[in-house]
Amino acid sequence: MSDAYTVYWPQERWRQAVAVGPSPLAVLFGGPHSSEPSFRRAAVRTGDVLYPIGVCDQALYVFGRMRVRQIRVVGTDDDGPLLEYFAQFRAWRFLAPTCTDEVVLGEEGTGIVLDRAVPAEVLKRLTYRPRRGPRPVKHVSEDGRLVHPISVQGIYRLSEASAADLDAVLTGPPGTPITRRPSRHIETPSNMDTLF
């Protein structure tokens, strides 16, 4: 029996993932740090399903899905194998920002989408199954907004019902896509002198 997990991507990472285009998600990278957590420590195994998620404007988004085909441990002393994976999956290299020591090879991957917000009613019942027992996602407001993303940051095993909910969101009709935020550049009025 396979399990399903969410894999948190910070905004910088999911914005880069969109640039890969329609290519199916085929690889993820793990490591010893919170910015690149360990899949092995999270007890991910071959056959499990991984859902990259992220947060924008207090909404939780599911960006895609991939089934784990194999988890490869790469030594930190010998970068040769890791560099080979980076060359093979050049478009996904940005997913390994720090001390990478795991390569998760996938199959049945989807492309990355930015229009699958998790509805409020689904977010309010979203439940993880850590070793200590089930726990709902914390910091969800009464109207179903994710007030703080800390309880989804990392790699967490989903309850069966929550995995089915995320799969339904991902395979359902598209919603409103996340748009790029305008830059914070402040224009200087033409009648105003600049100091520099």
PDB file of N, CA, C and O in Angstrom, residues 1-44:
ATOM      1  N   MET A   1       0.845  -1.189   0.000  1.00  0.00           N
ATOM      2  CA  MET A   1       0.000   0.000   0.000  1.00  0.00           C
ATOM      3  C   MET A   1       0.884   1.244   0.000  1.00  0.00           C
ATOM      4  O   MET A   1       1.758   1.394   0.851  1.00  0.00           O
ATOM      5  N   SER A   2       0.657   2.117  -0.954  1.00  0.00           N
ATOM      6  CA  SER A   2       1.477   3.325  -1.027  1.00  0.00           C
ATOM      7  C   SER A   2       0.844   4.449  -0.221  1.00  0.00           C
ATOM      8  O   SER A   2      -0.355   4.464   0.029  1.00  0.00           O
ATOM      9  N   ASP A   3       1.682   5.385   0.181  1.00  0.00           N
ATOM     10  CA  ASP A   3       1.244   6.565   0.913  1.00  0.00           C
ATOM     11  C   ASP A   3       1.371   7.778   0.004  1.00  0.00           C
ATOM     12  O   ASP A   3       1.997   7.729  -1.056  1.00  0.00           O
ATOM     13  N   ALA A   4       0.790   8.885   0.433  1.00  0.00           N
ATOM     14  CA  ALA A   4       0.896  10.151  -0.288  1.00  0.00           C
ATOM     15  C   ALA A   4       1.451  11.197   0.668  1.00  0.00           C
ATOM     16  O   ALA A   4       1.132  11.196   1.861  1.00  0.00           O
ATOM     17  N   TYR A   5       2.289  12.068   0.137  1.00  0.00           N
ATOM     18  CA  TYR A   5       2.963  13.099   0.930  1.00  0.00           C
ATOM     19  C   TYR A   5       2.849  14.440   0.230  1.00  0.00           C
ATOM     20  O   TYR A   5       2.826  14.519  -0.996  1.00  0.00           O
ATOM     21  N   THR A   6       2.824  15.496   1.023  1.00  0.00           N
ATOM     22  CA  THR A   6       3.010  16.836   0.459  1.00  0.00           C
ATOM     23  C   THR A   6       4.478  17.208   0.613  1.00  0.00           C
ATOM     24  O   THR A   6       5.138  16.801   1.566  1.00  0.00           O
ATOM     25  N   VAL A   7       4.965  17.958  -0.361  1.00  0.00           N
ATOM     26  CA  VAL A   7       6.346  18.452  -0.356  1.00  0.00           C
ATOM     27  C   VAL A   7       6.250  19.960  -0.541  1.00  0.00           C
ATOM     28  O   VAL A   7       5.827  20.435  -1.596  1.00  0.00           O
ATOM     29  N   TYR A   8       6.607  20.703   0.495  1.00  0.00           N
ATOM     30  CA  TYR A   8       6.447  22.156   0.463  1.00  0.00           C
ATOM     31  C   TYR A   8       7.523  22.799  -0.417  1.00  0.00           C
ATOM     32  O   TYR A   8       8.717  22.516  -0.275  1.00  0.00           O
ATOM     33  N   TRP A   9       7.074  23.666  -1.323  1.00  0.00           N
ATOM     34  CA  TRP A   9       7.968  24.489  -2.127  1.00  0.00           C
ATOM     35  C   TRP A   9       7.755  25.948  -1.749  1.00  0.00           C
ATOM     36  O   TRP A   9       6.634  26.457  -1.830  1.00  0.00           O
ATOM     37  N   PRO A  10       8.823  26.649  -1.353  1.00  0.00           N
ATOM     38  CA  PRO A  10       8.676  28.096  -1.131  1.00  0.00           C
ATOM     39  C   PRO A  10       8.400  28.794  -2.465  1.00  0.00           C
ATOM     40  O   PRO A  10       8.617  28.228  -3.539  1.00  0.00           O
ATOM     41  N   GLN A  11       7.930  30.019  -2.381  1.00  0.00           N
ATOM     42  CA  GLN A  11       7.500  30.747  -3.570  1.00  0.00           C
ATOM     43  C   GLN A  11       8.578  30.807  -4.660  1.00  0.00           C
ATOM     44  O   GLN A  11       8.269  30.611  -5.839  1.00  0.00           O
ATOM     45  N   GLU A  12       9.795  31.051  -4.283  1.00  0.00           N
ATOM     46  CA  GLU A  12      10.871  31.124  -5.285  1.00  0.00           C
ATOM     47  C   GLU A  12      10.975  29.808  -6.075  1.00  0.00           C
ATOM     48  O   GLU A  12      11.167  29.815  -7.289  1.00  0.00           O
ATOM     49  N   ARG A  13      10.802  28.706  -5.393  1.00  0.00           N
ATOM     50  CA  ARG A  13      10.940  27.393  -6.042  1.00  0.00           C
ATOM     51  C   ARG A  13       9.776  27.114  -6.992  1.00  0.00           C
ATOM     52  O   ARG A  13       9.979  26.663  -8.115  1.00  0.00           O
ATOM     53  N   TRP A  14       8.526  27.374  -6.567  1.00  0.00           N
ATOM     54  CA  TRP A  14       7.428  27.063  -7.479  1.00  0.00           C
ATOM     55  C   TRP A  14       7.354  28.031  -8.646  1.00  0.00           C
ATOM     56  O   TRP A  14       6.913  27.672  -9.726  1.00  0.00           O
ATOM     57  N   ARG A  15       7.816  29.250  -8.448  1.00  0.00           N
ATOM     58  CA  ARG A  15       7.855  30.173  -9.591  1.00  0.00           C
ATOM     59  C   ARG A  15       8.885  29.701 -10.622  1.00  0.00           C
ATOM     60  O   ARG A  15       8.665  29.809 -11.822  1.00  0.00           O
ATOM     61  N   GLN A  16      10.004  29.146 -10.158  1.00  0.00           N
ATOM     62  CA  GLN A  16      10.992  28.594 -11.086  1.00  0.00           C
ATOM     63  C   GLN A  16      10.451  27.344 -11.773  1.00  0.00           C
ATOM     64  O   GLN A  16      10.753  27.103 -12.940  1.00  0.00           O
ATOM     65  N   ALA A  17       9.673  26.547 -11.066  1.00  0.00           N
ATOM     66  CA  ALA A  17       9.147  25.301 -11.633  1.00  0.00           C
ATOM     67  C   ALA A  17       8.244  25.567 -12.828  1.00  0.00           C
ATOM     68  O   ALA A  17       8.210  24.782 -13.778  1.00  0.00           O
ATOM     69  N   VAL A  18       7.522  26.663 -12.811  1.00  0.00           N
ATOM     70  CA  VAL A  18       6.641  27.001 -13.921  1.00  0.00           C
ATOM     71  C   VAL A  18       7.441  27.214 -15.194  1.00  0.00           C
ATOM     72  O   VAL A  18       6.998  26.872 -16.290  1.00  0.00           O
ATOM     73  N   ALA A  19       8.643  27.739 -15.064  1.00  0.00           N
ATOM     74  CA  ALA A  19       9.484  28.011 -16.230  1.00  0.00           C
ATOM     75  C   ALA A  19       9.917  26.735 -16.940  1.00  0.00           C
ATOM     76  O   ALA A  19      10.318  26.774 -18.104  1.00  0.00           O
ATOM     77  N   VAL A  20       9.833  25.586 -16.265  1.00  0.00           N
ATOM     78  CA  VAL A  20      10.211  24.322 -16.903  1.00  0.00           C
ATOM     79  C   VAL A  20       9.225  23.989 -18.017  1.00  0.00           C
ATOM     80  O   VAL A  20       9.551  23.264 -18.945  1.00  0.00           O
ATOM     81  N   GLY A  21       8.029  24.538 -17.941  1.00  0.00           N
ATOM     82  CA  GLY A  21       7.048  24.314 -18.987  1.00  0.00           C
ATOM     83  C   GLY A  21       6.235  23.060 -18.743  1.00  0.00           C
ATOM     84  O   GLY A  21       6.069  22.616 -17.608  1.00  0.00           O
ATOM     85  N   PRO A  22       5.763  22.443 -19.813  1.00  0.00           N
ATOM     86  CA  PRO A  22       4.871  21.291 -19.662  1.00  0.00           C
ATOM     87  C   PRO A  22       5.585  19.981 -19.324  1.00  0.00           C
ATOM     88  O   PRO A  22       4.940  18.952 -19.197  1.00  0.00           O
ATOM     89  N   SER A  23       6.890  20.017 -19.163  1.00  0.00           N
ATOM     90  CA  SER A  23       7.627  18.791 -18.850  1.00  0.00           C
ATOM     91  C   SER A  23       7.084  18.160 -17.578  1.00  0.00           C
ATOM     92  O   SER A  23       6.882  18.840 -16.576  1.00  0.00           O
ATOM     93  N   PRO A  24       6.847  16.845 -17.598  1.00  0.00           N
ATOM     94  CA  PRO A  24       6.351  16.191 -16.385  1.00  0.00           C
ATOM     95  C   PRO A  24       7.402  16.182 -15.278  1.00  0.00           C
ATOM     96  O   PRO A  24       8.602  16.058 -15.550  1.00  0.00           O
ATOM     97  N   LEU A  25       6.940  16.328 -14.063  1.00  0.00           N
ATOM     98  CA  LEU A  25       7.824  16.266 -12.900  1.00  0.00           C
ATOM     99  C   LEU A  25       8.428  14.866 -12.837  1.00  0.00           C
ATOM    100  O   LEU A  25       7.703  13.877 -12.798  1.00  0.00           O
ATOM    101  N   ALA A  26       9.763  14.788 -12.856  1.00  0.00           N
ATOM    102  CA  ALA A  26      10.430  13.487 -12.936  1.00  0.00           C
ATOM    103  C   ALA A  26      11.461  13.271 -11.839  1.00  0.00           C
ATOM    104  O   ALA A  26      11.974  12.162 -11.692  1.00  0.00           O
ATOM    105  N   VAL A  27      11.770  14.323 -11.069  1.00  0.00           N
ATOM    106  CA  VAL A  27      12.816  14.197 -10.057  1.00  0.00           C
ATOM    107  C   VAL A  27      12.588  15.222  -8.953  1.00  0.00           C
ATOM    108  O   VAL A  27      12.039  16.296  -9.195  1.00  0.00           O
ATOM    109  N   LEU A  28      12.966  14.844  -7.750  1.00  0.00           N
ATOM    110  CA  LEU A  28      13.015  15.765  -6.619  1.00  0.00           C
ATOM    111  C   LEU A  28      14.323  15.490  -5.892  1.00  0.00           C
ATOM    112  O   LEU A  28      14.915  14.409  -6.058  1.00  0.00           O
ATOM    113  N   PHE A  29      14.773  16.445  -5.100  1.00  0.00           N
ATOM    114  CA  PHE A  29      16.038  16.294  -4.378  1.00  0.00           C
ATOM    115  C   PHE A  29      15.809  16.501  -2.890  1.00  0.00           C
ATOM    116  O   PHE A  29      15.015  17.341  -2.490  1.00  0.00           O
ATOM    117  N   GLY A  30      16.518  15.734  -2.086  1.00  0.00           N
ATOM    118  CA  GLY A  30      16.409  15.853  -0.644  1.00  0.00           C
ATOM    119  C   GLY A  30      17.766  16.061  -0.013  1.00  0.00           C
ATOM    120  O   GLY A  30      18.811  15.803  -0.620  1.00  0.00           O
ATOM    121  N   GLY A  31      17.746  16.526   1.221  1.00  0.00           N
ATOM    122  CA  GLY A  31      18.987  16.781   1.935  1.00  0.00           C
ATOM    123  C   GLY A  31      18.747  16.881   3.429  1.00  0.00           C
ATOM    124  O   GLY A  31      17.665  16.581   3.918  1.00  0.00           O
ATOM    125  N   PRO A  32      19.749  17.347   4.150  1.00  0.00           N
ATOM    126  CA  PRO A  32      19.666  17.365   5.610  1.00  0.00           C
ATOM    127  C   PRO A  32      19.102  18.650   6.218  1.00  0.00           C
ATOM    128  O   PRO A  32      19.021  18.762   7.436  1.00  0.00           O
ATOM    129  N   HIS A  33      18.723  19.628   5.403  1.00  0.00           N
ATOM    130  CA  HIS A  33      18.318  20.930   5.928  1.00  0.00           C
ATOM    131  C   HIS A  33      16.836  21.190   5.722  1.00  0.00           C
ATOM    132  O   HIS A  33      16.207  20.594   4.847  1.00  0.00           O
ATOM    133  N   SER A  34      16.278  22.117   6.474  1.00  0.00           N
ATOM    134  CA  SER A  34      14.858  22.439   6.340  1.00  0.00           C
ATOM    135  C   SER A  34      14.541  23.035   4.967  1.00  0.00           C
ATOM    136  O   SER A  34      13.424  22.898   4.475  1.00  0.00           O
ATOM    137  N   SER A  35      15.510  23.665   4.318  1.00  0.00           N
ATOM    138  CA  SER A  35      15.277  24.208   2.987  1.00  0.00           C
ATOM    139  C   SER A  35      15.257  23.110   1.925  1.00  0.00           C
ATOM    140  O   SER A  35      14.770  23.329   0.821  1.00  0.00           O
ATOM    141  N   GLU A  36      15.774  21.956   2.258  1.00  0.00           N
ATOM    142  CA  GLU A  36      15.763  20.791   1.368  1.00  0.00           C
ATOM    143  C   GLU A  36      15.682  19.547   2.251  1.00  0.00           C
ATOM    144  O   GLU A  36      16.665  18.871   2.496  1.00  0.00           O
ATOM    145  N   PRO A  37      14.473  19.243   2.750  1.00  0.00           N
ATOM    146  CA  PRO A  37      14.339  18.161   3.739  1.00  0.00           C
ATOM    147  C   PRO A  37      14.553  16.771   3.146  1.00  0.00           C
ATOM    148  O   PRO A  37      14.498  16.567   1.936  1.00  0.00           O
ATOM    149  N   SER A  38      14.763  15.821   4.036  1.00  0.00           N
ATOM    150  CA  SER A  38      15.058  14.438   3.663  1.00  0.00           C
ATOM    151  C   SER A  38      13.785  13.642   3.420  1.00  0.00           C
ATOM    152  O   SER A  38      12.912  13.551   4.281  1.00  0.00           O
ATOM    153  N   PHE A  39      13.715  13.009   2.264  1.00  0.00           N
ATOM    154  CA  PHE A  39      12.595  12.120   1.951  1.00  0.00           C
ATOM    155  C   PHE A  39      12.708  10.830   2.757  1.00  0.00           C
ATOM    156  O   PHE A  39      11.707  10.280   3.197  1.00  0.00           O
ATOM    157  N   ARG A  40      13.921  10.338   2.956  1.00  0.00           N
ATOM    158  CA  ARG A  40      14.109   9.111   3.735  1.00  0.00           C
ATOM    159  C   ARG A  40      13.693   9.322   5.182  1.00  0.00           C
ATOM    160  O   ARG A  40      13.035   8.470   5.774  1.00  0.00           O
ATOM    161  N   ARG A  41      14.052  10.449   5.765  1.00  0.00           N
ATOM    162  CA  ARG A  41      13.665  10.742   7.146  1.00  0.00           C
ATOM    163  C   ARG A  41      12.147  10.867   7.275  1.00  0.00           C
ATOM    164  O   ARG A  41      11.571  10.547   8.314  1.00  0.00           O
ATOM    165  N   ALA A  42      11.491  11.317   6.212  1.00  0.00           N
ATOM    166  CA  ALA A  42      10.024  11.416   6.215  1.00  0.00           C
ATOM    167  C   ALA A  42       9.366  10.060   5.943  1.00  0.00           C
ATOM    168  O   ALA A  42       8.151   9.972   5.930  1.00  0.00           O
ATOM    169  N   ALA A  43      10.183   9.022   5.727  1.00  0.00           N
ATOM    170  CA  ALA A  43       9.715   7.643   5.488  1.00  0.00           C
ATOM    171  C   ALA A  43       9.062   7.453   4.126  1.00  0.00           C
ATOM    172  O   ALA A  43       8.223   6.560   3.946  1.00  0.00           O
ATOM    173  N   VAL A  44       9.442   8.271   3.134  1.00  0.00           N
ATOM    174  CA  VAL A  44       8.945   8.099   1.771  1.00  0.00           C
ATOM    175  C   VAL A  44       9.585   6.837   1.180  1.00  0.00           C
ATOM    176  O   VAL A  44      10.779   6.594   1.360  1.00  0.00           O
TER     177      VAL A  44
END
